[in-house]
Short mmCIF file of C-alpha atoms and ligand atoms in Angstrom, two decimals:
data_model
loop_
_atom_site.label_atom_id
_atom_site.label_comp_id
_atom_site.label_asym_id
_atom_site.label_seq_id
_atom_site.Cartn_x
_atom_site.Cartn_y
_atom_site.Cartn_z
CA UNK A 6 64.57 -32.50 -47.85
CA UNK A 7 66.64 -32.90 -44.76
CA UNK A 8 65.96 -33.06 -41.26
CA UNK A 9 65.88 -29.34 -39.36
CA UNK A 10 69.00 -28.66 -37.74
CA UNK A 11 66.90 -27.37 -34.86
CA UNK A 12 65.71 -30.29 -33.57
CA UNK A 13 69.08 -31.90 -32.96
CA UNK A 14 70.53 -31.76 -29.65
CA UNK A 15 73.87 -30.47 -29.58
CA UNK A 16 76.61 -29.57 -31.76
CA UNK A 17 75.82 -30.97 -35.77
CA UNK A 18 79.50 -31.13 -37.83
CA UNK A 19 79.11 -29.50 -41.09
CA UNK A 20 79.67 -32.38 -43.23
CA UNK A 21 76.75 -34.06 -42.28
CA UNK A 22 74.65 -31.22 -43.74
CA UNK A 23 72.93 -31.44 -47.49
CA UNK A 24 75.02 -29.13 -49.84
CA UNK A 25 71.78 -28.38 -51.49
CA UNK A 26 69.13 -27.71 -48.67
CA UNK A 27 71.86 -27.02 -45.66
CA UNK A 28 69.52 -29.88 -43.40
CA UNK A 29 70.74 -32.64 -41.75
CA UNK A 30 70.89 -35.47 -44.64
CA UNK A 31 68.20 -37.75 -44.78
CA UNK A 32 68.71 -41.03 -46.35
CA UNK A 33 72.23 -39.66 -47.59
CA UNK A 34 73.84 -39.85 -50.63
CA UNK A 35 77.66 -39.19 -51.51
CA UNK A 36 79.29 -38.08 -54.90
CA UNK A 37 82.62 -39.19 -56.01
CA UNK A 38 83.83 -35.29 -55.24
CA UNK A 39 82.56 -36.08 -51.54
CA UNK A 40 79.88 -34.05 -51.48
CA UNK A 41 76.88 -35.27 -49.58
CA UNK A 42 73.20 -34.85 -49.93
CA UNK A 43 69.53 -36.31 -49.06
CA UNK A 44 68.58 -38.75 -51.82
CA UNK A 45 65.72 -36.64 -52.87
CA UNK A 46 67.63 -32.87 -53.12
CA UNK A 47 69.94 -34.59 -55.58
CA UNK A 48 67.67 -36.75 -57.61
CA UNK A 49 65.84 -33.41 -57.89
CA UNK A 50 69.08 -31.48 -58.58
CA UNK A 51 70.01 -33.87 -61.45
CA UNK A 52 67.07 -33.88 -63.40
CA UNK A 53 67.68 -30.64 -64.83
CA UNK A 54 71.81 -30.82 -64.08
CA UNK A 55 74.58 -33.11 -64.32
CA UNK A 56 77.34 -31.58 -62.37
CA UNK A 57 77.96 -31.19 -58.73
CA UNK A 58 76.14 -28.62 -56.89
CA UNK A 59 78.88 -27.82 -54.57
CA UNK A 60 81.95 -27.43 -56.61
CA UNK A 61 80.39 -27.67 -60.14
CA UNK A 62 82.51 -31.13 -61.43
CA UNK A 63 80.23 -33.22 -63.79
CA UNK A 64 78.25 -35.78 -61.96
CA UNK A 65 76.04 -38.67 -62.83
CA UNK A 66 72.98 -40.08 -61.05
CA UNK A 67 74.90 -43.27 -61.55
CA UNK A 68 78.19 -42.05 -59.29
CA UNK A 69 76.08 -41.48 -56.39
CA UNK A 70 77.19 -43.98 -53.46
CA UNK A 71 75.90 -44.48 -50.12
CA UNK A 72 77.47 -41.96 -47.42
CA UNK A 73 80.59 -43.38 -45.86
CA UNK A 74 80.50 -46.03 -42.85
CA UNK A 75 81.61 -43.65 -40.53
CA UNK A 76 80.04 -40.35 -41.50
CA UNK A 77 76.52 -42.34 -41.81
CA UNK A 78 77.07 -43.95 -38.21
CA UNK A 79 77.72 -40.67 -36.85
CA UNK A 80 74.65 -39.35 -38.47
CA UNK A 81 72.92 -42.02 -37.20
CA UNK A 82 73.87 -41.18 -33.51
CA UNK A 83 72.82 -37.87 -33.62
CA UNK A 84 70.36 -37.05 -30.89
CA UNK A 85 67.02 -35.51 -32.41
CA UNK A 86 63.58 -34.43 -30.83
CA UNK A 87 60.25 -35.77 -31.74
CA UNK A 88 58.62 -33.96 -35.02
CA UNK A 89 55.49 -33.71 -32.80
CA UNK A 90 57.22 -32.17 -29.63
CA UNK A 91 55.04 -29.00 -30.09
CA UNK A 92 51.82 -31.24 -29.96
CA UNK A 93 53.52 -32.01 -26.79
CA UNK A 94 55.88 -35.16 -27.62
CA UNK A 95 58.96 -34.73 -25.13
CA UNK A 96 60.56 -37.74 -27.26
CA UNK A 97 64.39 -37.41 -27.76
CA UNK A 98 66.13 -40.29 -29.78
CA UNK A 99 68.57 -41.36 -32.12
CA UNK A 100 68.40 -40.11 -35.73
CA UNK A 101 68.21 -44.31 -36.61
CA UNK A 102 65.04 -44.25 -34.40
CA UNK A 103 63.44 -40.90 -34.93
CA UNK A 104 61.20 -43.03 -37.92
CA UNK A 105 60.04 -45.75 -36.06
CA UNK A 106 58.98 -43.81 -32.93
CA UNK A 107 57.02 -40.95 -34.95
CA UNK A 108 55.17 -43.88 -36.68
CA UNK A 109 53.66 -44.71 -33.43
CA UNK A 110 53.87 -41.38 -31.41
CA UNK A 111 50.89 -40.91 -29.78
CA UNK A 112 51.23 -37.15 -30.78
CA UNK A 113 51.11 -37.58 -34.49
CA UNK A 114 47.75 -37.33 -36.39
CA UNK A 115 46.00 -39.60 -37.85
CA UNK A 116 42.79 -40.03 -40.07
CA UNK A 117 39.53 -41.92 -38.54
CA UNK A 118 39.57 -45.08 -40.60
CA UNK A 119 35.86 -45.08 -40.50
CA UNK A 120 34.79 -44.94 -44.27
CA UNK A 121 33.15 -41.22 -44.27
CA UNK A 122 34.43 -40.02 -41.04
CA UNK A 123 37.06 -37.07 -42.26
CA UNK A 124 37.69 -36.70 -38.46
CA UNK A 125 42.00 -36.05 -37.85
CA UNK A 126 43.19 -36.83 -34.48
CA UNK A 127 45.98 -37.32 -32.41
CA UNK A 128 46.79 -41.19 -32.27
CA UNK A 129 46.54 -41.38 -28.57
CA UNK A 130 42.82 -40.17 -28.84
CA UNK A 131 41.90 -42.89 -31.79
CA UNK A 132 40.72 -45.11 -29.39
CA UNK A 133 38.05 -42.98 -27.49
CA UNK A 134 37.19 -41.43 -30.97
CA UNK A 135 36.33 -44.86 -32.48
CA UNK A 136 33.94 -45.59 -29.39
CA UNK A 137 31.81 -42.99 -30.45
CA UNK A 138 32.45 -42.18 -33.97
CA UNK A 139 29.23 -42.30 -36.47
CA UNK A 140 30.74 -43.75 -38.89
CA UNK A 141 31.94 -46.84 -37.22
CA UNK A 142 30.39 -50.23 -38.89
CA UNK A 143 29.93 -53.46 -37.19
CA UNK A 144 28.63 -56.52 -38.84
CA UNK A 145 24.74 -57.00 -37.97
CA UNK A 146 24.49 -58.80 -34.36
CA UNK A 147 21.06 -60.59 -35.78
CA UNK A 148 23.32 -62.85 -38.27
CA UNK A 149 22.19 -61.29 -41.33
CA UNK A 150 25.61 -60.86 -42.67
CA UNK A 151 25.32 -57.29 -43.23
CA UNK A 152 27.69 -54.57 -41.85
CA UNK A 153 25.93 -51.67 -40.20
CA UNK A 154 26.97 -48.05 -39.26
CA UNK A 155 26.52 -48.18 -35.41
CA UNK A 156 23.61 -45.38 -35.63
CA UNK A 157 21.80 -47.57 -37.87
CA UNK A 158 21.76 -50.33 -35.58
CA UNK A 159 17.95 -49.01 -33.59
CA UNK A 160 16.40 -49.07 -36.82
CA UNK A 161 17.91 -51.99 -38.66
CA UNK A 162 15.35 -54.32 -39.91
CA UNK A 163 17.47 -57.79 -40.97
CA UNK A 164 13.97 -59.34 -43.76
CA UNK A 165 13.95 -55.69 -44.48
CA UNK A 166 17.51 -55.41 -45.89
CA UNK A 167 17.83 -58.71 -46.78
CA UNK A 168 14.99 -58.41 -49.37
CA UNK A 169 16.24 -55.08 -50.45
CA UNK A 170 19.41 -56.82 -51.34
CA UNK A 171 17.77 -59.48 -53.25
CA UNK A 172 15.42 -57.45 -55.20
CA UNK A 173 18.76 -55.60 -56.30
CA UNK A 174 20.58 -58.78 -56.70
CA UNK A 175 17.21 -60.28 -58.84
CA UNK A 176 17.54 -56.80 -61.22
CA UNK A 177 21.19 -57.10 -61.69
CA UNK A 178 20.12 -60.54 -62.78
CA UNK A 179 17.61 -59.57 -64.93
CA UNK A 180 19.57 -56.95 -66.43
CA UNK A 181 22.22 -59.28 -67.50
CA UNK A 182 20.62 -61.50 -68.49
CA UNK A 183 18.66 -59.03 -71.32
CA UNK A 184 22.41 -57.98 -72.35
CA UNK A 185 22.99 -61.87 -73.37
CA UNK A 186 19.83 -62.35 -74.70
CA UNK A 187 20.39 -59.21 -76.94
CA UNK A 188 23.60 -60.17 -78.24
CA UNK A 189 22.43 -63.70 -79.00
CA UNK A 190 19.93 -61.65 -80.94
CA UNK A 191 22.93 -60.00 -82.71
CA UNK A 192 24.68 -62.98 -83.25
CA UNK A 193 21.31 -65.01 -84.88
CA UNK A 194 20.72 -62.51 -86.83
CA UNK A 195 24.01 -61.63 -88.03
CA UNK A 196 23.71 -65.73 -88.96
CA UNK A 197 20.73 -65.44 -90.15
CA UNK A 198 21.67 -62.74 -92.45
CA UNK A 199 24.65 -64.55 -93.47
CA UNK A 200 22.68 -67.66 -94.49
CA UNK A 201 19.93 -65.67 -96.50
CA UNK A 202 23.38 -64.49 -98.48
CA UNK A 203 24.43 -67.87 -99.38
CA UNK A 204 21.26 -69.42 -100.00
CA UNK A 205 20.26 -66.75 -102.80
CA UNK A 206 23.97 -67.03 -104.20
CA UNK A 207 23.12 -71.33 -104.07
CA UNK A 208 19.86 -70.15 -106.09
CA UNK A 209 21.84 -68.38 -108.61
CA UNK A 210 23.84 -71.43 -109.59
CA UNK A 211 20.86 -73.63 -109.53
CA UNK A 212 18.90 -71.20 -111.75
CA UNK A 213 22.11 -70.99 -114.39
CA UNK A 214 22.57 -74.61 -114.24
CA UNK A 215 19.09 -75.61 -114.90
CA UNK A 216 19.28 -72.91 -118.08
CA UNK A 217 22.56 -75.00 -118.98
CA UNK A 218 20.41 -78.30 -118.98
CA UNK A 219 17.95 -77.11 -120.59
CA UNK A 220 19.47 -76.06 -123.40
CA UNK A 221 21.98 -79.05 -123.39
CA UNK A 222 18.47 -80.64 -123.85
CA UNK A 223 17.73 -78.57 -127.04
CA UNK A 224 20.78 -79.57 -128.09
CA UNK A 225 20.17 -83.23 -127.25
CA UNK A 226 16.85 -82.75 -129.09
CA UNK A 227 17.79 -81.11 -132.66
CA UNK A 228 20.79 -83.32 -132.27
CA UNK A 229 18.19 -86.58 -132.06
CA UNK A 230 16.08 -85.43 -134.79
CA UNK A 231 19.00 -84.89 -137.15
CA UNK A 232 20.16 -88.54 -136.36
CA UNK A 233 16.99 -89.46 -137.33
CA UNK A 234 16.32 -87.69 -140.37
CA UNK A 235 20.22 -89.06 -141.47
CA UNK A 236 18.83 -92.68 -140.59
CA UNK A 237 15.79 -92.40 -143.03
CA UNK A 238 17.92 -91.07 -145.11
CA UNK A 239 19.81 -93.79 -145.36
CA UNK A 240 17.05 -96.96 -145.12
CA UNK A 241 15.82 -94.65 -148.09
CA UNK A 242 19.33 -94.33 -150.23
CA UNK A 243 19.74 -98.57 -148.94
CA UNK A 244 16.36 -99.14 -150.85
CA UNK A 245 17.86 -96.91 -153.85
CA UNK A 246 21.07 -98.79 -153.96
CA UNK A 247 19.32 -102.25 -153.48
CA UNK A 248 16.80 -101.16 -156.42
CA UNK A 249 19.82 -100.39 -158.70
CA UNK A 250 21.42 -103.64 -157.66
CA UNK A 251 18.14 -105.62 -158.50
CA UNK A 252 18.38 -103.58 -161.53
CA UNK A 253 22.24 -103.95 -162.55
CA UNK A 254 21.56 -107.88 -162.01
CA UNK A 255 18.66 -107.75 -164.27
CA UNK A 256 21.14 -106.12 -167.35
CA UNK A 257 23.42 -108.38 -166.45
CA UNK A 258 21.64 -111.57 -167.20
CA UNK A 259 20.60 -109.75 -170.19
CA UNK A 260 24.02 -109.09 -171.16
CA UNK A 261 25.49 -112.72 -170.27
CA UNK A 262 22.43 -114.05 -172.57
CA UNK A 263 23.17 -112.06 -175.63
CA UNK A 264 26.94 -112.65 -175.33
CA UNK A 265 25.94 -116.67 -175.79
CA UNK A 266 23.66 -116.19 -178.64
CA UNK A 267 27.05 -113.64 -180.07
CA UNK A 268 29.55 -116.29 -179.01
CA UNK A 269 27.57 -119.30 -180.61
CA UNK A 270 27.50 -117.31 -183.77
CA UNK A 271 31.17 -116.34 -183.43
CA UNK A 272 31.77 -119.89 -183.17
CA UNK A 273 30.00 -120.54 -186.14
CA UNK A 274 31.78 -117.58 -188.01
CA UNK A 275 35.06 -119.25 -186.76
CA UNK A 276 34.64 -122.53 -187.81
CA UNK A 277 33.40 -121.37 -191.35
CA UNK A 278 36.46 -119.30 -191.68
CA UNK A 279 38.54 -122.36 -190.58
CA UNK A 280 36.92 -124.26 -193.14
ZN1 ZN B 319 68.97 -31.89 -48.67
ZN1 ZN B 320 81.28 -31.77 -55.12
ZN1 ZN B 321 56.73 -38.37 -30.46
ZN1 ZN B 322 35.48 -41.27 -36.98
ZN1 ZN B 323 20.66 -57.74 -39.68
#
């Protein structure tokens, strides 16, 4: 929105008006058609269109320039009364000074800056306000550190407060310290939990390995007492075979002594047939 052509002293040309809200053009903006207007009618204007309002040629947000030198300079020279000349302001300046001064203008309201005070005043009667306004803090003139309202200042009591403080500062303590503590808790047990998991999962494997042992050991057993039984066994077939050994000799010498007694006859027999 523009400035009100009624507070301008004096004769305002046309072309220094806003084609949308027919003000004076504040903080001015110029489309390649020429057309001027205040940076917020036309930002407002294109959000919804995208041609000029004036003579209806398309137009982009990004073709806006900056007003002309000479057009802005002659804005800028334009003679303009205070905003707060019916609080009583007789201020007349330049349009390129109209902000500045009505940031300080004694005339202007203002807000109380004391916290809780909703008190709005002209800025020329801050001052006076402040002296007495209730809400006004100071910091404690006893050196306890603590800022006071100015009432409060009869019945401030410095140990008082001070303990006040540190009983809440103690149970903010206390309080966070029982959060940590509790999620320690959490975490432990959540641990804790974990490691009763894998411990009965270890047991498992211990319980099916010691069933593997202990029938490897069966094994190792039934395996033992066949070896055994194969060894006997054997010592008892050795005995056999050394028994029919003993015994083949023995039919052996028998044989070898009849076949001399044979032979010597056969020799006998031989020589009689020689003969
Ligand atoms: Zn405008
Ligand atoms: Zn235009
Ligand atoms: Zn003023
Ligand atoms: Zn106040
Ligand atoms: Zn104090």
């Amino acid at each position: 929105m523009g400035y009100d052509i009624e507070r301008f002293l004096g004769q305002v040309n046309e072309g220094l008006l806003c084609c949308i809200c027919r003000d004076v053009l504040e903080d001015p903006l110029q489309a390649p058609c020429e057309h001027a207007f205040c940076s917020t009618c036309i930002h407002g204007w294109l959000v919804h269109e995208n041609i000029c309002p004036e003579d209806r040629r398309t137009l982009l947000i990004t073709q806006l320039r900056p007003l002309f030198r000479y057009m802005k300079n002659d804005l800028d020279k334009l003679e303009i009364k205070c905003g707060n000349s019916d609080n009583g302001c007789s201020m007349i300046t330049t349009l390129e000074n109209i902000d500045r001064h009505e940031h300080e203008c004694g005339f202007g309201n203002v807000s109380c800056p004391s916290i809780g005070c909703s008190v709005v005043l002209e800025r020329r009667n801050l001052n006076s306000h402040l002296g007495t306004c209730e809400f006004r803090t100071k910091v404690c003139p006893r050196g306890c550190g603590l800022t006071l309202l100015t009432k409060e200042d009869e019945e401030h009591n410095c140990i008082g407060e001070l303990r006040t403080e540190l009983e809440l500062l103690r149970s903010e303590m206390i309080c966070k310290l029982d959060d940590q503590n509790k999620e320690m808790q959490l975490r432990l047990d959540s641990q804790r939990s974990h490691m009763v998991q894998k411990s009965s999962h270890m047991q498992q494997q211990i319980d099916e390995l010691r069933g593997q042992i202990s029938r490897l050991q069966q094994d190792v057993r039934s395996l033992t007492n066949a070896e055994r039984k194969r060894r006997q066994e054997m010592e008892r077939m050795e005995l056999e075979k050394q028994e029919l050994i003993e015994l083949l000799k023995g039919f052996q010498r028998e044989a070898d002594a009849n076949k001399k007694g044979a032979c010597r006859n056969c020799k006998r027999n031989e020589k009689i047939t020689a003969i």
